[in-house]
CSV table of C-alpha atoms and ligand atoms in Angstrom, one decimal:
chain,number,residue,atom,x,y,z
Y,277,UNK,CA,26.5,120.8,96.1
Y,278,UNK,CA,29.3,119.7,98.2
Y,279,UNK,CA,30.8,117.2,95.3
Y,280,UNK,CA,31.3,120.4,93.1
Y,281,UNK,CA,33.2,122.2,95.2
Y,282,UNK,CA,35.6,119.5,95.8
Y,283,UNK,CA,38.4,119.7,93.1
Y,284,UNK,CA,39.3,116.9,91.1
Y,285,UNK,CA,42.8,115.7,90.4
Y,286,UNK,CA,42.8,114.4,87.0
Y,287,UNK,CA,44.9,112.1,85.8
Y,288,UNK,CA,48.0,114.1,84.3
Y,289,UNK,CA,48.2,115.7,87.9
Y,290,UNK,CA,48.2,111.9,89.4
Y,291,UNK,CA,51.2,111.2,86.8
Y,292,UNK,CA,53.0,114.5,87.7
Y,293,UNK,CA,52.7,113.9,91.4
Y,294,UNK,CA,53.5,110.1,90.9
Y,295,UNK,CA,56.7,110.9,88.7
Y,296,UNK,CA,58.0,113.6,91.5
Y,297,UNK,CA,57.1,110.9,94.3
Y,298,UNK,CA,59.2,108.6,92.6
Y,299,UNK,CA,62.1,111.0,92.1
Y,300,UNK,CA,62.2,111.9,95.1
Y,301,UNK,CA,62.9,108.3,96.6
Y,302,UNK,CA,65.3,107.3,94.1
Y,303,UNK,CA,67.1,110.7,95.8
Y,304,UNK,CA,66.8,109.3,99.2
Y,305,UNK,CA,68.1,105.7,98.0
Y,306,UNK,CA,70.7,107.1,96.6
Y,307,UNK,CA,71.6,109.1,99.7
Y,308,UNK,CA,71.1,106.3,102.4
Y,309,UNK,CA,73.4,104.1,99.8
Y,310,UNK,CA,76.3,107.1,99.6
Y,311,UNK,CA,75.8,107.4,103.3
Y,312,UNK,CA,76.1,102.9,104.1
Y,313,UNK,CA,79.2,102.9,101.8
Y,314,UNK,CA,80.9,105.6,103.5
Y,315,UNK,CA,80.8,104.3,106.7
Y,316,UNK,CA,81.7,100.6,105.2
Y,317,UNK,CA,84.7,102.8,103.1
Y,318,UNK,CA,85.7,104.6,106.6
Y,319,UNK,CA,85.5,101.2,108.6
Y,320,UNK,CA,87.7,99.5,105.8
Y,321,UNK,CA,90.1,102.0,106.1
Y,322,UNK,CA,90.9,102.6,109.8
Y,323,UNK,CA,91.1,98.5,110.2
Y,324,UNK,CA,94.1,98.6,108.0
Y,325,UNK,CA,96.3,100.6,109.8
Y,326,UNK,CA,94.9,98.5,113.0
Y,327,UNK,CA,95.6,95.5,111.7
Y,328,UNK,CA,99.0,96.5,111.1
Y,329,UNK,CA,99.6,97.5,114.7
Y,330,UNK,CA,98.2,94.4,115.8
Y,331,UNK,CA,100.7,92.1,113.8
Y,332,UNK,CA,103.1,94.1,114.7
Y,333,UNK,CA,102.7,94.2,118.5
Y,334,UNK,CA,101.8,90.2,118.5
Y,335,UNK,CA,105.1,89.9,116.6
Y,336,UNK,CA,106.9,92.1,119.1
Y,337,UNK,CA,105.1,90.2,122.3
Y,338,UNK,CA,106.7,86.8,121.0
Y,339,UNK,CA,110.0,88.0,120.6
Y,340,UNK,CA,113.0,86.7,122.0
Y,341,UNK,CA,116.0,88.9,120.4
Y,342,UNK,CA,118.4,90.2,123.1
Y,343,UNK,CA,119.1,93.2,120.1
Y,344,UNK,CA,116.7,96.2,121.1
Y,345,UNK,CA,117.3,97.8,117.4
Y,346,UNK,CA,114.9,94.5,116.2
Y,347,UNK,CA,111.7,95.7,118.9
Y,348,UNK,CA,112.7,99.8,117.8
Y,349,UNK,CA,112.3,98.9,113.8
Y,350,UNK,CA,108.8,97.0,115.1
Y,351,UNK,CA,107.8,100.2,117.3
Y,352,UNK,CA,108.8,102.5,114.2
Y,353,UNK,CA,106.6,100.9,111.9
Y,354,UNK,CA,103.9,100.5,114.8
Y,355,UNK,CA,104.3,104.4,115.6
Y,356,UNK,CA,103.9,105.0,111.4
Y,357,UNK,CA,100.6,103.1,111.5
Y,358,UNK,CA,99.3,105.3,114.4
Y,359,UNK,CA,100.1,108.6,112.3
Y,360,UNK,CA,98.3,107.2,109.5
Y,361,UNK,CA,95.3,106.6,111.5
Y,362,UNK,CA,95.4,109.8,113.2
Y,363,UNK,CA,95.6,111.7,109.3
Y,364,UNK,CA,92.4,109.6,108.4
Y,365,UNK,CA,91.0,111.0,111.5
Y,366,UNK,CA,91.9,114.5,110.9
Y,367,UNK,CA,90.8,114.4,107.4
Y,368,UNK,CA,87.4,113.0,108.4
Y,369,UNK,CA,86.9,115.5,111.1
Y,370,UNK,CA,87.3,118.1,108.4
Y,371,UNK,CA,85.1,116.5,106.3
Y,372,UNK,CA,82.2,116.6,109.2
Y,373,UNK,CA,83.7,120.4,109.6
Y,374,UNK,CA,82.7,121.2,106.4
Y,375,UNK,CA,79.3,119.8,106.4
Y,376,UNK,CA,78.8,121.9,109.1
Y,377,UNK,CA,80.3,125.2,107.7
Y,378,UNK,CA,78.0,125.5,104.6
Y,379,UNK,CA,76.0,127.8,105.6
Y,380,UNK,CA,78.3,130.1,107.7
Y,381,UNK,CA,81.9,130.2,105.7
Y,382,UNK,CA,84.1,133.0,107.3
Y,383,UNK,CA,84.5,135.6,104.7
Y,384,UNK,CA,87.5,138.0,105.2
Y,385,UNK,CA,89.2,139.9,102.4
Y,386,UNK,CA,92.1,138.4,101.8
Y,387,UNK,CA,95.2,139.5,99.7
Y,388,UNK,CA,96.0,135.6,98.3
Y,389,UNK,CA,98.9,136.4,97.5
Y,390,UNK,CA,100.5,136.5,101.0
Y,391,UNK,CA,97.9,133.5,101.6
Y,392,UNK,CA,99.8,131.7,98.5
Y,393,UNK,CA,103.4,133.2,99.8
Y,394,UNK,CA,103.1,131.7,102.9
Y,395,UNK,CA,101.8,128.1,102.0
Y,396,UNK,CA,104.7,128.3,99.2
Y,397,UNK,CA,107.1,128.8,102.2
Y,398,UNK,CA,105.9,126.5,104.9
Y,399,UNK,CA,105.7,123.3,102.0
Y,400,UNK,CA,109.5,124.5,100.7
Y,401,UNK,CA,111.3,122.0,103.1
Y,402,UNK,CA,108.7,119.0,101.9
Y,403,UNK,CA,109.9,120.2,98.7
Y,404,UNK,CA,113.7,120.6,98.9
Y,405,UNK,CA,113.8,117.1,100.7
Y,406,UNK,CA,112.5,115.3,97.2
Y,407,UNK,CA,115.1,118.2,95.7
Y,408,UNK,CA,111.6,119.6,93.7
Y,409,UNK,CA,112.1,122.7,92.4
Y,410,UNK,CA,108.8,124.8,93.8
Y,411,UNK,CA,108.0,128.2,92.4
Y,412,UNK,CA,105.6,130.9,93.0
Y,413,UNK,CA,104.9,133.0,89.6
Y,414,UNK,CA,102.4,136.1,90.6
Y,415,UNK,CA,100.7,137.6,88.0
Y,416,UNK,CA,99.3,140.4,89.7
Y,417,UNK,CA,98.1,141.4,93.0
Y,418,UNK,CA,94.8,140.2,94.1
Y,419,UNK,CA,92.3,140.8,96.9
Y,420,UNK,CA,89.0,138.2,97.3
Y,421,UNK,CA,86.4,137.2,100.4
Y,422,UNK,CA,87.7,133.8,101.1
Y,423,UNK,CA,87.2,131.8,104.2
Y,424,UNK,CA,91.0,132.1,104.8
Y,425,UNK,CA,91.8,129.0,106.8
Y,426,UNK,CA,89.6,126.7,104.7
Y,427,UNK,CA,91.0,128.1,101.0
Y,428,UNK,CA,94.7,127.8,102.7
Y,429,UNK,CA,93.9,123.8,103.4
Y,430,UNK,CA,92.3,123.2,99.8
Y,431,UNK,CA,95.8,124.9,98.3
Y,432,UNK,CA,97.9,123.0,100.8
Y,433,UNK,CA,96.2,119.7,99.4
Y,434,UNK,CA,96.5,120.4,95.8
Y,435,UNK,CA,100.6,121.4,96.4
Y,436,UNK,CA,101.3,119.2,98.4
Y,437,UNK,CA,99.8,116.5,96.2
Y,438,UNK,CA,101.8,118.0,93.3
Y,439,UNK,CA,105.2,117.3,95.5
Y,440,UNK,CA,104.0,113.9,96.8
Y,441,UNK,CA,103.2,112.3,93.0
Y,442,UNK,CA,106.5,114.2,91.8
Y,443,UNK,CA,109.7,112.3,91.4
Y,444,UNK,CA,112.8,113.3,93.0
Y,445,UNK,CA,114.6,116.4,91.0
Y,446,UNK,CA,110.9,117.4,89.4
Y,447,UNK,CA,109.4,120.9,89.2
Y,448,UNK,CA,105.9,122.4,90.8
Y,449,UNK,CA,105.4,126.1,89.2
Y,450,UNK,CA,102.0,127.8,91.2
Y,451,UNK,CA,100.7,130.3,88.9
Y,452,UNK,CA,98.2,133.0,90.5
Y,453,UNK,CA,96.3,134.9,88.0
Y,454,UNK,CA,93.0,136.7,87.2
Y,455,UNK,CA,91.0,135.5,84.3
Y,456,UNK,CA,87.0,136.1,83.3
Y,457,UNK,CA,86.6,137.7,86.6
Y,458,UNK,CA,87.9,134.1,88.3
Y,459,UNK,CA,90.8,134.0,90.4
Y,460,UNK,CA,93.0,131.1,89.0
Y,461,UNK,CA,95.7,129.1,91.2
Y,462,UNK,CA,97.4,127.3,88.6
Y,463,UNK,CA,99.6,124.5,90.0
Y,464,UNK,CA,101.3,122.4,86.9
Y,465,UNK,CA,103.9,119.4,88.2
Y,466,UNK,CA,105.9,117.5,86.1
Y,467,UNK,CA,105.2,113.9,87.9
Y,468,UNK,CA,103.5,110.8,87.4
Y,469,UNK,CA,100.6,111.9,86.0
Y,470,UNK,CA,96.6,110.8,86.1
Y,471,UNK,CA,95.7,107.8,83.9
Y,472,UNK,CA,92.6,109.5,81.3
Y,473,UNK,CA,89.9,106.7,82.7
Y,474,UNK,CA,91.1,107.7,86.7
Y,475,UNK,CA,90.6,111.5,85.8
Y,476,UNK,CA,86.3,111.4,87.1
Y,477,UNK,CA,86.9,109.7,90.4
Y,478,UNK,CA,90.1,111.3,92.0
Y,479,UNK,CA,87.7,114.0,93.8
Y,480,UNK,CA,85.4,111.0,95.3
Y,481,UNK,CA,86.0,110.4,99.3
Y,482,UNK,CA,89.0,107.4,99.4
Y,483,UNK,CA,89.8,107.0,95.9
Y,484,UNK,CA,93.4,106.7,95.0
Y,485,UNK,CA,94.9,106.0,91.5
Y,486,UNK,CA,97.2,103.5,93.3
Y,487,UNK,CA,96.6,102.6,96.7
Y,488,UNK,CA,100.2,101.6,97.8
Y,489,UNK,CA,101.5,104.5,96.4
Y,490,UNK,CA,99.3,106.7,98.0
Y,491,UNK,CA,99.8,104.9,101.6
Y,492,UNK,CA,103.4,105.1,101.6
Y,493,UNK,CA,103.6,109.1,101.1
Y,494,UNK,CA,101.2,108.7,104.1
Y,495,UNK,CA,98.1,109.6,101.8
Y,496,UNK,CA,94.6,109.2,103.5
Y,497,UNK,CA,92.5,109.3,99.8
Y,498,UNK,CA,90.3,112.1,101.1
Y,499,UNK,CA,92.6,115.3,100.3
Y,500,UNK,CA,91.5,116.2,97.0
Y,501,UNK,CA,87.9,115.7,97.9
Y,502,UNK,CA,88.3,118.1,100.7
Y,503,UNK,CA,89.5,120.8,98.5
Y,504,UNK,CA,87.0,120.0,96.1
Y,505,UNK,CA,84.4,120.6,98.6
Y,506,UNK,CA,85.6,124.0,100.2
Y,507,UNK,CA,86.0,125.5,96.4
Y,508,UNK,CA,82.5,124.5,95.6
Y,509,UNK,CA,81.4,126.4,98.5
Y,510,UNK,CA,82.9,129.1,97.7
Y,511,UNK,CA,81.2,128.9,94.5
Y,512,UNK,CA,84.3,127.6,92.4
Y,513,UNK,CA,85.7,125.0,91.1
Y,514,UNK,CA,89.0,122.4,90.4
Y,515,UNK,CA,89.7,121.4,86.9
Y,516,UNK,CA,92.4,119.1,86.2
Y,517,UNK,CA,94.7,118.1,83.0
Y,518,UNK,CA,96.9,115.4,83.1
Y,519,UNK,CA,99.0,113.0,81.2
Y,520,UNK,CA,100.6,110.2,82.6
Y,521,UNK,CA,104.6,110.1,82.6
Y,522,UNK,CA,104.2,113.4,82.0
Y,523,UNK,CA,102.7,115.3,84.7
Y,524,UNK,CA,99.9,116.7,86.2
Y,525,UNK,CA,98.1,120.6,86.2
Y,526,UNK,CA,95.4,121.8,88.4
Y,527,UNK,CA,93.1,124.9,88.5
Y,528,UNK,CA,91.3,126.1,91.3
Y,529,UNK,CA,89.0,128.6,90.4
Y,530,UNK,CA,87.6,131.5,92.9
Y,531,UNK,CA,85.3,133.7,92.2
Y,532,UNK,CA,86.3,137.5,92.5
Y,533,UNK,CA,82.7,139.1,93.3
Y,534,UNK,CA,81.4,136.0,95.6
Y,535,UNK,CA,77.3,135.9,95.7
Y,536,UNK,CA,77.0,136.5,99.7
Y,537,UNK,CA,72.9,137.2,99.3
M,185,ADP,P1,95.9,110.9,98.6
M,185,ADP,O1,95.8,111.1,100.0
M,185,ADP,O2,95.9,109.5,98.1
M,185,ADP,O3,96.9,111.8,97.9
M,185,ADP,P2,93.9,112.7,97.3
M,185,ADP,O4,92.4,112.7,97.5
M,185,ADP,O5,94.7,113.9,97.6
M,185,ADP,O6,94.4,111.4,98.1
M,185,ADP,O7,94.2,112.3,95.8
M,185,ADP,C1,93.5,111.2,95.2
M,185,ADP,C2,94.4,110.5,94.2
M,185,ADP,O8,94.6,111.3,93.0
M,185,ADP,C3,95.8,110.2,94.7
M,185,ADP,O9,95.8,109.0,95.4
M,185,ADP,C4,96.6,110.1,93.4
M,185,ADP,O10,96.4,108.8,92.8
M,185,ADP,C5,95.9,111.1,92.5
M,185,ADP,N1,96.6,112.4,92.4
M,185,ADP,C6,96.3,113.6,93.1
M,185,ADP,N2,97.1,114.6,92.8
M,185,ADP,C7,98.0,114.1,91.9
M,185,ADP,C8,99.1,114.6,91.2
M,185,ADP,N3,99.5,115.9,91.3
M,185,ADP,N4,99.8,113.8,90.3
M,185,ADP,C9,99.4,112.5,90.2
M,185,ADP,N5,98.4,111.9,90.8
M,185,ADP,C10,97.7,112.7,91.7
C-alpha cells in the first residue's frame, strides 16, 4: 500500500542532513558577521579623516590671527584629510569593482614585460624622491592572458608598498621570471620589514602593521588586499617573506596557461 511506497529517511540520512544544515548556517553567520564588521571597519575609517576636518575647520572658524600663512597651514592639513578620504573611497570602489568582475575578467594577451616597464617608469619619481634605488631585472620575455588594467593596479600596490615601507637611500629590485609554468613578479625591498606574528593578516581589508605609519605615507589599509584579490582571480597567488629591519619580498604568481573553461 501507499505507506510502502513512501521512502523512509533513516536516521544516518537525518544526521547527514542535520550536519550539512548546520554547516551551512555557521557559513551564513560567518558571512553576515564579515559583512557587519566591514561596514563598522569602513564607517570607523572615513570618520577619522572627518573628524580631522572638523577640528580643523572649528579651529580655523575661531581664529583671530591677522597672518594668513596660520589659516593656509590649517587648509593644508584640511585639504590632506580630504585626499585621504577620497583614496579610502577609491580603494573601496575597486573593492565593489572587483566583486563585480569575477565572473567577466578582461583577458588580453599581454607581453608583461612592457606592463612591468611601464609601471617601473611611472613609480620612478615616487622612487627618486625617497632617493630608492628601483630596478627592473627581466629574465626573459613573457606573454600571458591577464586582465591588463586590474594585474597593472595589483603590481602598482605591491611596488609601491615596497617604496612606501622603504627608508630613504633603500633598494626595490622587481624580478620577472618564469618558474613551474607560473609567471613570478618578484619584488624584494630592503625596508622595515613584517613582524613574523603580522605576516597572516596584512592581506585582510584595513589591516596595517602600524596604523600611523601607514596614514602618514597616505595609506588606506586596503591595498594589499586588493592585489590579493585580483591574483586569486586570476587563479594565482601572493606569497610573502619578510624580516623585520631587514626588509621585505613578495611574489605574485600568474599562471601561464589560465583555465578560461
Ligand atoms: P597600506 O595602505 O597601509 O599600505 P596595504 O594593504 O597595502 O595597506 O598593506 C597592509 C600593511 O602591510 C601595511 O600597513 C604595512 O604595515 C604592511 N606592508 C605592506 N607592504 C610592506 C612592505 N613592503 N614592507 C613592510 N611592510 C609592508
Amino acid at each position: 500500500k501507499l505507506g510502502k511506497k513512501v521512502r523512509i529517511t533513516t536516521n544516518d540520512e537525518f544526521k547527514q542532513l542535520g550536519s550539512a544544515f548546520n554547516i551551512m548556517s555557521t557559513k551564513l553567520d560567518q558571512v553576515d558577521k564579515q559583512r557587519k564588521d566591514f561596514v563598522a571597519n569602513v564607517s570607523h575609517e572615513l570618520r577619522t579623516p572627518l573628524s580631522s576636518i572638523k577640528l580643523l575647520s572649528e579651529s580655523l572658524i575661531h581664529q583671530n590671527e591677522d597672518d594668513i600663512s596660520v589659516y593656509k597651514d590649517f587648509l593644508k592639513n584640511i585639504d590632506s584629510e580630504i585626499d585621504r578620504l577620497n583614496n579610502i573611497i577609491d580603494d573601496l570602489l575597486t573593492l565593489v569593482d572587483l566583486d563585480k568582475a569575477k565572473l567577466n575578467l578582461e583577458y588580453k594577451t599581454t607581453y608583461i614585460n612592457y606592463l612591468l616597464e611601464n609601471i617601473i617608469s611611472n613609480l620612478m619619481p615616487l622612487a627618486d624622491k625617497k632617493d630608492i634605488d628601483l630596478k627592473l631585472i627581466e629574465k626573459e620575455k613573457i606573454q600571458i592572458k591577464i586582465d591588463q588594467n586590474k594585474i597593472q593596479q595589483a603590481i602598482i600596490n605591491i611596488i609601491h608598498n615596497a617604496i612606501k615601507y622603504t627608508p630613504e637611500g633603500g633598494k626595490v629590485e622587481v624580478t620577472l621570471y618564469t618558474k613551474n609554468r607560473y609567471t613570478i613578479i618578484k619584488v624584494k625591498d630592503n625596508g622595515i620589514g613584517i613582524p613574523k606574528e603580522s605576516l597572516p593578516n596584512i592581506f585582510e581589508r584595513f589591516y596595517r602593521v602600524d596604523k600611523a605609519r601607514s596614514r602618514n605615507t597616505g595609506g588606506t589599509g586596503l591595498g594589499l588586499s586588493i592585489a590579493y584579490q585580483i591574483v586569486t582571480l586570476h587563479q594565482g597567488a601572493i606569497e610573502v617573506e619578510s624580516e623585520v629591519g631587514k626588509g621585505s619580498t613578495f611574489y605574485i604568481k600568474i599562471p601561464n596557461d589560465i583555465d578560461l573553461s
